[in-house]
Coordinates of C-alpha atoms and ligand atoms in Angstrom, one line a residue:
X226 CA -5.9 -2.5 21.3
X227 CA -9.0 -3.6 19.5
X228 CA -10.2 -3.2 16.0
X229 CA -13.6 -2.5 14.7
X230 CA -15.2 -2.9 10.6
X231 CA -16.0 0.0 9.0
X232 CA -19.3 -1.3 8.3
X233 CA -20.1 -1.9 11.8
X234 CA -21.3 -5.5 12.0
X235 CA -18.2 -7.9 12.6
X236 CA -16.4 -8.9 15.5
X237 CA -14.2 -6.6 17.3
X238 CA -11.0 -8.4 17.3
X239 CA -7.4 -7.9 18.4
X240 CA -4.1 -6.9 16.9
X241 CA -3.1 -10.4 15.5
X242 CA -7.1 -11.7 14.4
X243 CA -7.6 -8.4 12.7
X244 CA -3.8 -9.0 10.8
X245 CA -4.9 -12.7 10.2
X246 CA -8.3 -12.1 8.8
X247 CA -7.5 -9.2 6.3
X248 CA -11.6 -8.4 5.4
X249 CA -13.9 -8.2 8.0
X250 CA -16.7 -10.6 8.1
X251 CA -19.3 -8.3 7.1
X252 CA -17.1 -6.9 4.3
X253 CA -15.3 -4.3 6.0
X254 CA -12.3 -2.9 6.8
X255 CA -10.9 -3.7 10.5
X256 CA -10.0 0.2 12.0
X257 CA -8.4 0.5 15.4
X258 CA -10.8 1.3 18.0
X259 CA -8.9 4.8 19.0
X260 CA -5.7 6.3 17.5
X261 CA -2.7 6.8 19.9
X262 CA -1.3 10.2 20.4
X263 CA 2.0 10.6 20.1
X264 CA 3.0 13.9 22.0
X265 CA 5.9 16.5 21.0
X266 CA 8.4 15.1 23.3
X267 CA 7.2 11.7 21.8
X268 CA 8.0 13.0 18.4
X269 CA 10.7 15.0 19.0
X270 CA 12.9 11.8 20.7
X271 CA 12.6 10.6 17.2
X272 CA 15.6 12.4 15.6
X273 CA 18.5 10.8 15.2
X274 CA 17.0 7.0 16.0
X275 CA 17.5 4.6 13.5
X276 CA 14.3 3.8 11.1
X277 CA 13.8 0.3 12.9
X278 CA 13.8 2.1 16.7
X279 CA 11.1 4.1 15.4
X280 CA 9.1 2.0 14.1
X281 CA 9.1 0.5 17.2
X282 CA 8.1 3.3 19.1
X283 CA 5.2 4.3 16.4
X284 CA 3.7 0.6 15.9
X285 CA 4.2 -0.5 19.6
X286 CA 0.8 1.0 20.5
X287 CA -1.2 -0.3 18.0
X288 CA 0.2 -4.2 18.4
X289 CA -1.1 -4.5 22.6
X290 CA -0.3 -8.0 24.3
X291 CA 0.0 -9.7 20.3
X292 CA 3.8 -9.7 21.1
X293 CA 6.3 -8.9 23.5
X294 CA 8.7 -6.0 23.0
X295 CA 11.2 -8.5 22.5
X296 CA 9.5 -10.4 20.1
X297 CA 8.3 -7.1 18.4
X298 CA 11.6 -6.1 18.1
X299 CA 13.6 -9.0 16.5
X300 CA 10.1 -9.1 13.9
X301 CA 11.1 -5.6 12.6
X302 CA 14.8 -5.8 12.7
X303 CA 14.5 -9.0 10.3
X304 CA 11.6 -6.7 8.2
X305 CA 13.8 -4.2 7.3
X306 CA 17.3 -5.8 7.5
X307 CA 17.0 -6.7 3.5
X308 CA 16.8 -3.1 2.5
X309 CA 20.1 -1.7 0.1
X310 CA 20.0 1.6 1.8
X311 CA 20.8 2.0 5.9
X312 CA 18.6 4.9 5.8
X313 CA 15.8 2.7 5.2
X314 CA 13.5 5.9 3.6
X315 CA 16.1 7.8 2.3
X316 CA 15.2 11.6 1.5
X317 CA 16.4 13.5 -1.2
X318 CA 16.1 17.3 -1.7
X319 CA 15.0 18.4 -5.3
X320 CA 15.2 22.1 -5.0
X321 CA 14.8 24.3 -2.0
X322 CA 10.9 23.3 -0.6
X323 CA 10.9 20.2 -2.0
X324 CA 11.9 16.8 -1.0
X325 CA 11.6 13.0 -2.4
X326 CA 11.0 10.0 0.2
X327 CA 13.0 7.1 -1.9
X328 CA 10.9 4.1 -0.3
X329 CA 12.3 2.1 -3.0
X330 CA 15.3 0.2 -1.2
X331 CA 13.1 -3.2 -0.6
X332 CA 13.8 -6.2 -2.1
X333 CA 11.1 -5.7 -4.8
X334 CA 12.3 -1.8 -5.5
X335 CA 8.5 -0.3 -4.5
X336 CA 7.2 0.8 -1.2
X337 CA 5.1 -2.1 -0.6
X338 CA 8.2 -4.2 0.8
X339 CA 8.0 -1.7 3.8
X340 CA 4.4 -3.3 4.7
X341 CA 5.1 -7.0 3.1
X342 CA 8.7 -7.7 4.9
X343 CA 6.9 -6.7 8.4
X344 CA 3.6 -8.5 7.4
X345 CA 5.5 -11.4 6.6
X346 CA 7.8 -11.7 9.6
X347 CA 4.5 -11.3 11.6
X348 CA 2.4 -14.0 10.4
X349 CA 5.7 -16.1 10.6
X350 CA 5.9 -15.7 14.2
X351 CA 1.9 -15.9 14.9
X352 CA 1.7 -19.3 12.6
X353 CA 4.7 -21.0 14.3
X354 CA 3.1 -19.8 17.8
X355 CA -0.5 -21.3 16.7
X356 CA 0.6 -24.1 14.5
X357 CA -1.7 -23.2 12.1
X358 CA -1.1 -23.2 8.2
X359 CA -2.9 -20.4 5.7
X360 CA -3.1 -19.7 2.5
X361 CA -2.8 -16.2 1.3
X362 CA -4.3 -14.9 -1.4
X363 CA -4.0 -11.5 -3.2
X364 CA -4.5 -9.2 -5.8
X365 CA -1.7 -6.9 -7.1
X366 CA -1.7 -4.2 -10.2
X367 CA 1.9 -5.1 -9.9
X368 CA 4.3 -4.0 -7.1
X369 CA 1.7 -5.9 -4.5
X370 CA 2.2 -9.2 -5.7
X371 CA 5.8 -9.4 -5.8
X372 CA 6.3 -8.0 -2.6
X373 CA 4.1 -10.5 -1.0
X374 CA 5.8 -13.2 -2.8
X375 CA 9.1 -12.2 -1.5
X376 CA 7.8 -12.1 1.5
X377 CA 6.2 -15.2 2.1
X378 CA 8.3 -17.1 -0.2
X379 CA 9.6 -20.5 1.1
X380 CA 7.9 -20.1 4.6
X381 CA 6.4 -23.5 5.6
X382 CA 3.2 -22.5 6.9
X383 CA 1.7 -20.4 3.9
X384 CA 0.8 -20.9 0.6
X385 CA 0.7 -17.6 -1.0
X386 CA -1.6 -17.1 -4.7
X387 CA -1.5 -13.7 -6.4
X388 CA -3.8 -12.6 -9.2
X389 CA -2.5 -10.4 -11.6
X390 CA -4.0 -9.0 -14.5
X391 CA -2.8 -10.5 -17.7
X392 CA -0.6 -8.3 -20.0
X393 CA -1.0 -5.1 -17.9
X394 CA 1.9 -5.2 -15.7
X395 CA 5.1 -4.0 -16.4
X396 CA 8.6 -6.7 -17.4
X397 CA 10.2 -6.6 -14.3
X398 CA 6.8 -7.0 -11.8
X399 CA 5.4 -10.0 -13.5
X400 CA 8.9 -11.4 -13.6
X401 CA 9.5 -11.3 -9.8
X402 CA 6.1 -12.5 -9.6
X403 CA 7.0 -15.7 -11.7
X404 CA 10.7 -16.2 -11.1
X405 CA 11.0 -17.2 -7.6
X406 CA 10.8 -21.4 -7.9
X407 CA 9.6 -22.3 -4.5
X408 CA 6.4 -24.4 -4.1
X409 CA 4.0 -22.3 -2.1
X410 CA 4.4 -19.3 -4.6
X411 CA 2.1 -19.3 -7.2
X412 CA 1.0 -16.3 -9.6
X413 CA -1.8 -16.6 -11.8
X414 CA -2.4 -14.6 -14.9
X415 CA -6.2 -13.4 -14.4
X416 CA -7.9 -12.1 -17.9
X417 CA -9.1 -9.1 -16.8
X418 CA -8.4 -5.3 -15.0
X419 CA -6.4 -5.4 -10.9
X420 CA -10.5 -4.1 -10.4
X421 CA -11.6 -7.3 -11.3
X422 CA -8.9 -9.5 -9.7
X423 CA -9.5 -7.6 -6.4
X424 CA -13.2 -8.1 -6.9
X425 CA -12.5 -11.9 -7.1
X426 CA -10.0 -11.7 -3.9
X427 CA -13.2 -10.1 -2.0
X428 CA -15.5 -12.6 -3.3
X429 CA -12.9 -15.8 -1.8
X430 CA -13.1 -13.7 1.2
X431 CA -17.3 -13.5 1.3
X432 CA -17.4 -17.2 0.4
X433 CA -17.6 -18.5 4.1
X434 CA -17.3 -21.8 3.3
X435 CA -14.3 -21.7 0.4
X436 CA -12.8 -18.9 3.3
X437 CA -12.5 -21.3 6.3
X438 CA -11.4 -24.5 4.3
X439 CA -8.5 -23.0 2.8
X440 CA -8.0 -20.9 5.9
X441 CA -7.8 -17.9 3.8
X442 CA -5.6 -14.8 4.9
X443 CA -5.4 -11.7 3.3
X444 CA -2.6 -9.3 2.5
X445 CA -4.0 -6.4 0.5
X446 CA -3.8 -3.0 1.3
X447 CA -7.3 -3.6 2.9
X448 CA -4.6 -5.0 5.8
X449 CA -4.5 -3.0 8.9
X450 CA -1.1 -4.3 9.4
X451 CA -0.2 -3.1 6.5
X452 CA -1.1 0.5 7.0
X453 CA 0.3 0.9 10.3
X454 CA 3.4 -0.1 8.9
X455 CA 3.4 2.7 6.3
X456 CA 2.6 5.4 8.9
X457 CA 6.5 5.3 10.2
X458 CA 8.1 6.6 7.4
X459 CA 5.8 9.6 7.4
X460 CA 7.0 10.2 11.4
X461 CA 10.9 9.7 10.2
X462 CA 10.8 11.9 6.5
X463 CA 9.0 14.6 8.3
X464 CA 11.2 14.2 11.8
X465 CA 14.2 15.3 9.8
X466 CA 13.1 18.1 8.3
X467 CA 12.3 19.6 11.9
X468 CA 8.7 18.2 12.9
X469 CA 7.6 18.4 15.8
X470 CA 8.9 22.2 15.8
X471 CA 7.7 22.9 12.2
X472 CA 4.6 21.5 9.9
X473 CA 5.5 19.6 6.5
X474 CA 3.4 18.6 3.5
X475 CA 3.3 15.4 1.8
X476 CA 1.9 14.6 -1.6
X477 CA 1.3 11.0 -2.1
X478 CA 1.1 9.0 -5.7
X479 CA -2.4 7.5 -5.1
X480 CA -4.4 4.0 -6.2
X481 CA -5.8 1.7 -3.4
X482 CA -5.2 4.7 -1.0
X483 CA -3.4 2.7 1.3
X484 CA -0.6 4.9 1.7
X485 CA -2.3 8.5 2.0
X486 CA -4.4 6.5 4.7
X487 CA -0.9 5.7 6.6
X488 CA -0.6 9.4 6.2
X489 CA -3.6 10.4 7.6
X490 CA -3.4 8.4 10.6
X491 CA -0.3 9.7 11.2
X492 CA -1.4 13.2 11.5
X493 CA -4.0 12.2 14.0
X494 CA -1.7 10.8 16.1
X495 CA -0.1 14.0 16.2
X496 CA 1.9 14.3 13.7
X497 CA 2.0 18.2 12.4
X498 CA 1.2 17.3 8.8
X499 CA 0.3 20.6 6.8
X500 CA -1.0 19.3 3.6
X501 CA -1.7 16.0 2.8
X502 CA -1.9 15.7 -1.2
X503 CA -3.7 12.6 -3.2
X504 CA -2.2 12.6 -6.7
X505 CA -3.6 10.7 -9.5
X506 CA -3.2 9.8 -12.8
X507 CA -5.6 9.7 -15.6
X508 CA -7.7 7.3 -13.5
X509 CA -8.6 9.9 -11.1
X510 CA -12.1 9.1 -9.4
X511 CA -10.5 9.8 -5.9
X512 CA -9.6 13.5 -7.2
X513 CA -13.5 13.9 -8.8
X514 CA -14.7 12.5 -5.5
X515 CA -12.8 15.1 -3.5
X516 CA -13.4 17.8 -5.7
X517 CA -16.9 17.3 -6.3
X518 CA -18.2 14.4 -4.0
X519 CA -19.3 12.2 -6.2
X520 CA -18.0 8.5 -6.5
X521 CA -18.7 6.6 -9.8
X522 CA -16.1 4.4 -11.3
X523 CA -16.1 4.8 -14.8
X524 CA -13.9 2.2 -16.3
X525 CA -9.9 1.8 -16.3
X526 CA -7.7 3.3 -18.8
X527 CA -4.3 2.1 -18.8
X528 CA -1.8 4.6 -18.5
X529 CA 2.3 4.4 -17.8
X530 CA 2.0 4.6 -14.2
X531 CA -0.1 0.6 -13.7
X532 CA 0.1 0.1 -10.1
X533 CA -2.0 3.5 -10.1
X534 CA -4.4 1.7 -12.6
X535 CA -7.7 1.9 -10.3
X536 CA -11.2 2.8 -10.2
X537 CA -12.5 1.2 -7.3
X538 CA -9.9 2.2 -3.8
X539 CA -10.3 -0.1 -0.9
X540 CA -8.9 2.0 1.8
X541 CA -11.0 4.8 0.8
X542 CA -13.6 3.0 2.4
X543 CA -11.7 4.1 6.1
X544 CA -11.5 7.7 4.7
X545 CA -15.6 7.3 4.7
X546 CA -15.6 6.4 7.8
X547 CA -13.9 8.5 10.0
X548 CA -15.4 11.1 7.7
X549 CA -19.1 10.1 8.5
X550 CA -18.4 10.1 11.9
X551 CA -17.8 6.2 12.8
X552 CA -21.0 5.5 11.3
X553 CA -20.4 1.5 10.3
X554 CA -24.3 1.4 9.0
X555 CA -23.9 5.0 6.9
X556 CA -20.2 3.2 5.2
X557 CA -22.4 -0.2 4.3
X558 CA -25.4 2.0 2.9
X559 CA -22.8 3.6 0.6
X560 CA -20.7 0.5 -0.3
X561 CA -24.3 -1.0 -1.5
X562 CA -24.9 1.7 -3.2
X563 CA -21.3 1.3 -5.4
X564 CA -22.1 -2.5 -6.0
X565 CA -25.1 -0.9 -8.0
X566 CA -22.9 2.3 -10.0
X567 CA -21.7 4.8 -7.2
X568 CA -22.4 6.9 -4.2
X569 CA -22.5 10.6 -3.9
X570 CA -20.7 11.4 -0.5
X571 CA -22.8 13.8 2.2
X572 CA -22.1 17.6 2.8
X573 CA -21.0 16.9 5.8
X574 CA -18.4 14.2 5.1
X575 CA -17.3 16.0 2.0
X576 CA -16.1 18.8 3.9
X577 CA -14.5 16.5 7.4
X578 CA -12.6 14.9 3.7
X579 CA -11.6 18.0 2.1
X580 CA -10.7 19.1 5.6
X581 CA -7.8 16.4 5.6
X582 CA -7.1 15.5 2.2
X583 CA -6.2 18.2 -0.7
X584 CA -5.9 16.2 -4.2
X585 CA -4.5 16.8 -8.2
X586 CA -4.4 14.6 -11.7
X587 CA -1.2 14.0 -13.5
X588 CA -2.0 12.9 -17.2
X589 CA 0.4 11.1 -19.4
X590 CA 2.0 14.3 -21.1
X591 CA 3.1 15.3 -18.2
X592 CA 3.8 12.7 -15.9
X593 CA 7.0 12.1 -18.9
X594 CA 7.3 15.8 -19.1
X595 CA 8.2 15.6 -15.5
X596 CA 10.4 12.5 -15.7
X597 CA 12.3 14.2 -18.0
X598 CA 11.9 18.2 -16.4
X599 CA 13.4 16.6 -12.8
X600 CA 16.2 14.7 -15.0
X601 CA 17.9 18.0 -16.3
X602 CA 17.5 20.1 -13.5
X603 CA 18.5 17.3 -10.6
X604 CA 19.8 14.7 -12.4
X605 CA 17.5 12.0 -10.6
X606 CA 15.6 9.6 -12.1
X607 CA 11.5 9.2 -11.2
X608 CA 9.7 6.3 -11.9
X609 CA 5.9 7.3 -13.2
X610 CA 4.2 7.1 -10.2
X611 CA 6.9 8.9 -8.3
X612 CA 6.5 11.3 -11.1
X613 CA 2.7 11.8 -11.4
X614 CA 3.3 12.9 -7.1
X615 CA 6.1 14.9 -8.2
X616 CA 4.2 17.0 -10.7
X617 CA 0.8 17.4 -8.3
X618 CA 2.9 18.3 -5.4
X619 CA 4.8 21.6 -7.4
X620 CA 1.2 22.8 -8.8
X621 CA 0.2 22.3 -4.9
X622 CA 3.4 24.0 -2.6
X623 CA 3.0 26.9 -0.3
X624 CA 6.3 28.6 0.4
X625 CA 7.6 28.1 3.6
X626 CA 6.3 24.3 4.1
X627 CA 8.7 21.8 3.3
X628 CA 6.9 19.2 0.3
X629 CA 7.8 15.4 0.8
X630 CA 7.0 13.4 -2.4
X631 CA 6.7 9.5 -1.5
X632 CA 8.9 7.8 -4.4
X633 CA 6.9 4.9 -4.6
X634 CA 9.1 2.8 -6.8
X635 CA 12.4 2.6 -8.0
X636 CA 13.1 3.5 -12.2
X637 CA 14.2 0.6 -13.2
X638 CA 11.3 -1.0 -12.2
X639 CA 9.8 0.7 -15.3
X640 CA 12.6 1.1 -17.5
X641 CA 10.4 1.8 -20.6
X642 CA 8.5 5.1 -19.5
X643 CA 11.7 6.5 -18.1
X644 CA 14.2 5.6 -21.0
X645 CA 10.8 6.8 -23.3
X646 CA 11.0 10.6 -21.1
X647 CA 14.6 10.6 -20.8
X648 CA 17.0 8.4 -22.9
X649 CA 18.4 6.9 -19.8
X650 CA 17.5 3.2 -19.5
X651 CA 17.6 2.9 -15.5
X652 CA 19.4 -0.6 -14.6
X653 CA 18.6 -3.0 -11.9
X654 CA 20.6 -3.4 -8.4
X655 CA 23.3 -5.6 -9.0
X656 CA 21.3 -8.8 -6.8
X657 CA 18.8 -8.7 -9.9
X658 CA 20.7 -8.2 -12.8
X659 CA 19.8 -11.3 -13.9
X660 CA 15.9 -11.1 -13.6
X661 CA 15.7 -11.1 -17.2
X662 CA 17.0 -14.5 -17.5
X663 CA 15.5 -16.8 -14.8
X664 CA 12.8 -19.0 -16.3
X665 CA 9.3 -17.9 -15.3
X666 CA 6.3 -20.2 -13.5
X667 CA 2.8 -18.6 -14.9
X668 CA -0.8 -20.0 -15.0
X669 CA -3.3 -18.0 -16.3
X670 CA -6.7 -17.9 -15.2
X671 CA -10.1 -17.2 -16.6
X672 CA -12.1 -14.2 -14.4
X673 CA -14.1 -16.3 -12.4
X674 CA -14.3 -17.4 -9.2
X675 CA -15.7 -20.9 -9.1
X676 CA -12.8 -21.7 -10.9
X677 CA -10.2 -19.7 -9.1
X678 CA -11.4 -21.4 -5.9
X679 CA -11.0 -24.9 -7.5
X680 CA -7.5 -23.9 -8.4
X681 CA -6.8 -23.3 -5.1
X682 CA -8.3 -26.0 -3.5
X683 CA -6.3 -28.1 -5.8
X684 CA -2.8 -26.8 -5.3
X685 CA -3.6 -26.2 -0.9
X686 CA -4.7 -30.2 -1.2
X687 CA -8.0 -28.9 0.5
Ligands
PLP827 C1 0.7 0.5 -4.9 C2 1.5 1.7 -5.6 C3 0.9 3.0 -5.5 C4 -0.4 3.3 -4.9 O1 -0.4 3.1 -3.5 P1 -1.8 2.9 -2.8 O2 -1.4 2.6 -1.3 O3 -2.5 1.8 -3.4 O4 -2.5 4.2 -2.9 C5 1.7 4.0 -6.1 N1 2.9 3.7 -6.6 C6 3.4 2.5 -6.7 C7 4.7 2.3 -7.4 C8 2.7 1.4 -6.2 O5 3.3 0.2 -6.2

């Protein structure tokens, strides 16, 4: 399988070069070539397999010759084996149309462990094939960073530096960001918005020089690896509740729109995915865009759901360019014209958009309202972000199509909004309970690359 940018102008490049190198050369996002087509009998021999057999089955296309089977195997039987729940993506019904996909059972409660644990058992095997040694960098609103972290954490052949912005992410993420003590982990505190950290990352990454002496790898959401790996849970959550044989909806708590991406790939492999819904909070650019096609960030405003906290939403970019027909030179006109204030997206592509993605806002009021609506009449607890999908997805059901809410992260990982909506203070799995004590590692950082580079030049030895 190869993989193309979405602006056009970089190296096509395989399964395991377009993993390793994150951004494309010319500042894009690495796409595959075609999508693979799963057919009904395809989808249909998914019921009953476990969640690791099927993401064998669903990835397997998308990997070629980077591994064998074998190998491919054992890599996502040792992804998923530190999950609490055997289900892996556990649903839950809320009332008769509409269902909750908990993809919080990761090590780091959110649904970014489903990507990280299989990102990181990947580049272990491709760095102890190659001998080579990288050093990952990322930027997180939160739940990224941590899940990286876990992932990578101890492996000999990757440092792995995560930029977070100061004072705007919750307790428990910055603390299992700066509690785990081994050497290659290192968090830094950025001054500054997740926008401008993830600015930074890109600029490391279009710094050629700094890029290849640090041998730079990148885990972001911009990661193909990282959506593909997201696209499974979509096949299994909509497998039990009678795909290929009937059509579901999903509505999907939005930011970096990595995971509505996973989503829509899904359905173009043939998946029979009804409605696919991008909810927002506050900071809802992505829902003005769709509405009204216009694409100017305006400025972050923090709101009780962080890791949903963004104005500028890297994987939107591949959205743009299936929607403008492939057209790498079209997605890099545009992409200039946000490095100067914003785009306004083409007729045409506004409707091939609106054709696949329907989208709603959440605001504060009632992303608690629902926190605390859902507690009394199910008795389950939402996190914000679960909630802000939750609330989108019931103004949004048709009767007759089963709604999947993703559950991006677990409650307790944001035990202030919930106890705030419902006077329960969620408490962590047992293996964490003692998060609150373990001594914490930070450095903070000034927002500036010169001198972020120099840090990591420093602690690599490069
Ligand atoms: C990252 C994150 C999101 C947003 O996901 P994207 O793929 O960036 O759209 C939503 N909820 C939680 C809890 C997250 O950590």
């Amino acid at each position: 399988m190869n993989y193309i940018s979405t602006r056009g102008q970089a190296p096509v490049l395989g399964f395991e070069d377009a993993m390793m190198t994150g951004l494309a050369r010319d500042g894009g996002l690495y796409l595959p070539q075609f999508i693979p087509q799963m057919s009904r009998a395809d989808i249909a021999a998914l019921q009953g397999v476990s969640y690791e057999e099927a993401a064998f089955r669903i990835m397997r296309p998308f990997i070629g010759d980077a591994f064998t089977e074998a190998e491919f195997q054992d890599i996502i039987t040792r992804a998923y084996a530190g999950f609490d729940h055997a289900a892996r993506a556990p649903l839950v019904q809320l009332d008769s149309g509409h269902f909750l996909l908990e993809l919080f059972h990761g090590p780091t409660l959110a649904f970014k462990d489903f990507a990280m644990q299989l990102i990181g058992q990947l580049f272990e095997a491709a760095l102890k094939r190659s001998g080579q040694r990288v050093c990952i960098v990322g930027a997180t609103s939160g739940d990224t960073g941590s899940a990286a972290i876990e992932a990578f954490r101890g492996l000999d052949a990757a440092d792995v530096f995560i930029l977070y912005p100061e004072g705007r992410v919750s307790e428990v993420q910055r603390r299992q960001m700066t509690t785990p003590a081994e050497a290659n982990v290192h968090a830094l505190a950025v001054e500054g918005h997740f926008d401008d950290c993830q600015a930074r990352v890109k600029g490391m990454f279009n710094d050629f020089a700094f890029r290849d002496s640090v041998g730079l790898a990148g885990v972001n959401s911009i990661n193909w690896a990282r959506v593909l790996a997201q696209v499974v849970y979509y096949f299994t959550a909509a497998v039990s509740l009678g795909a290929p044989h009937r059509a579901v909806s999903f509505t999907v708590p939005t930011g970096n729109f990595g995971d509505v991406f996973a989503g829509y790939v899904a359905r173009r492999m043939g998946l029979p995915i009804d409605r696919l819904v991008v909810a927002t909070n506050q900071n809802d650019i992505l829902h003005r865009c769709l509405s009204g096609g216009e694409y100017r960030p305006s400025g972050v405003v923090p709101s009780i759901s962080p890791s949903m906290d963004i104005q500028v939403s890297s994987n939107f970019e591949r959205a743009l360019f299936h929607a403008y027909g492939q057209d790498g030179r079209a997605v890099a006109q545009l992409m200039d014209e946000l490095a100067a204030g914003g785009f306004s997206v083409s007729q045409g592509a506004l409707e091939a958009l609106r054709e696949a993605f329907d989208s709603g806002v959440c605001n504060e009021d009632d992303t608690r309202a629902t926190i605390a609506g859902l507690w009394r009449t199910t008795g389950e607890l939402l996190c914000p972000h679960s909630a802000v999908g939750a609330k989108v997805a019931q103004e949004q059901r048709v009767p007759g199509t089963p709604m999947i809410t993703l559950a991006t992260a677990h409650p307790a990982k944001f035990p202030d909004a919930v106890a705030a909506a419902t006077g329960i203070r969620p408490p962590l799995p047992e293996r964490m309970s003692d998060l609150y004590e373990r001594p914490e590692r930070i450095t903070g950082v000034a927002n500036d690359l010169a001198m972020l580079e120099t840090l990591i030049k420093e602690r690599t030895g490069n």
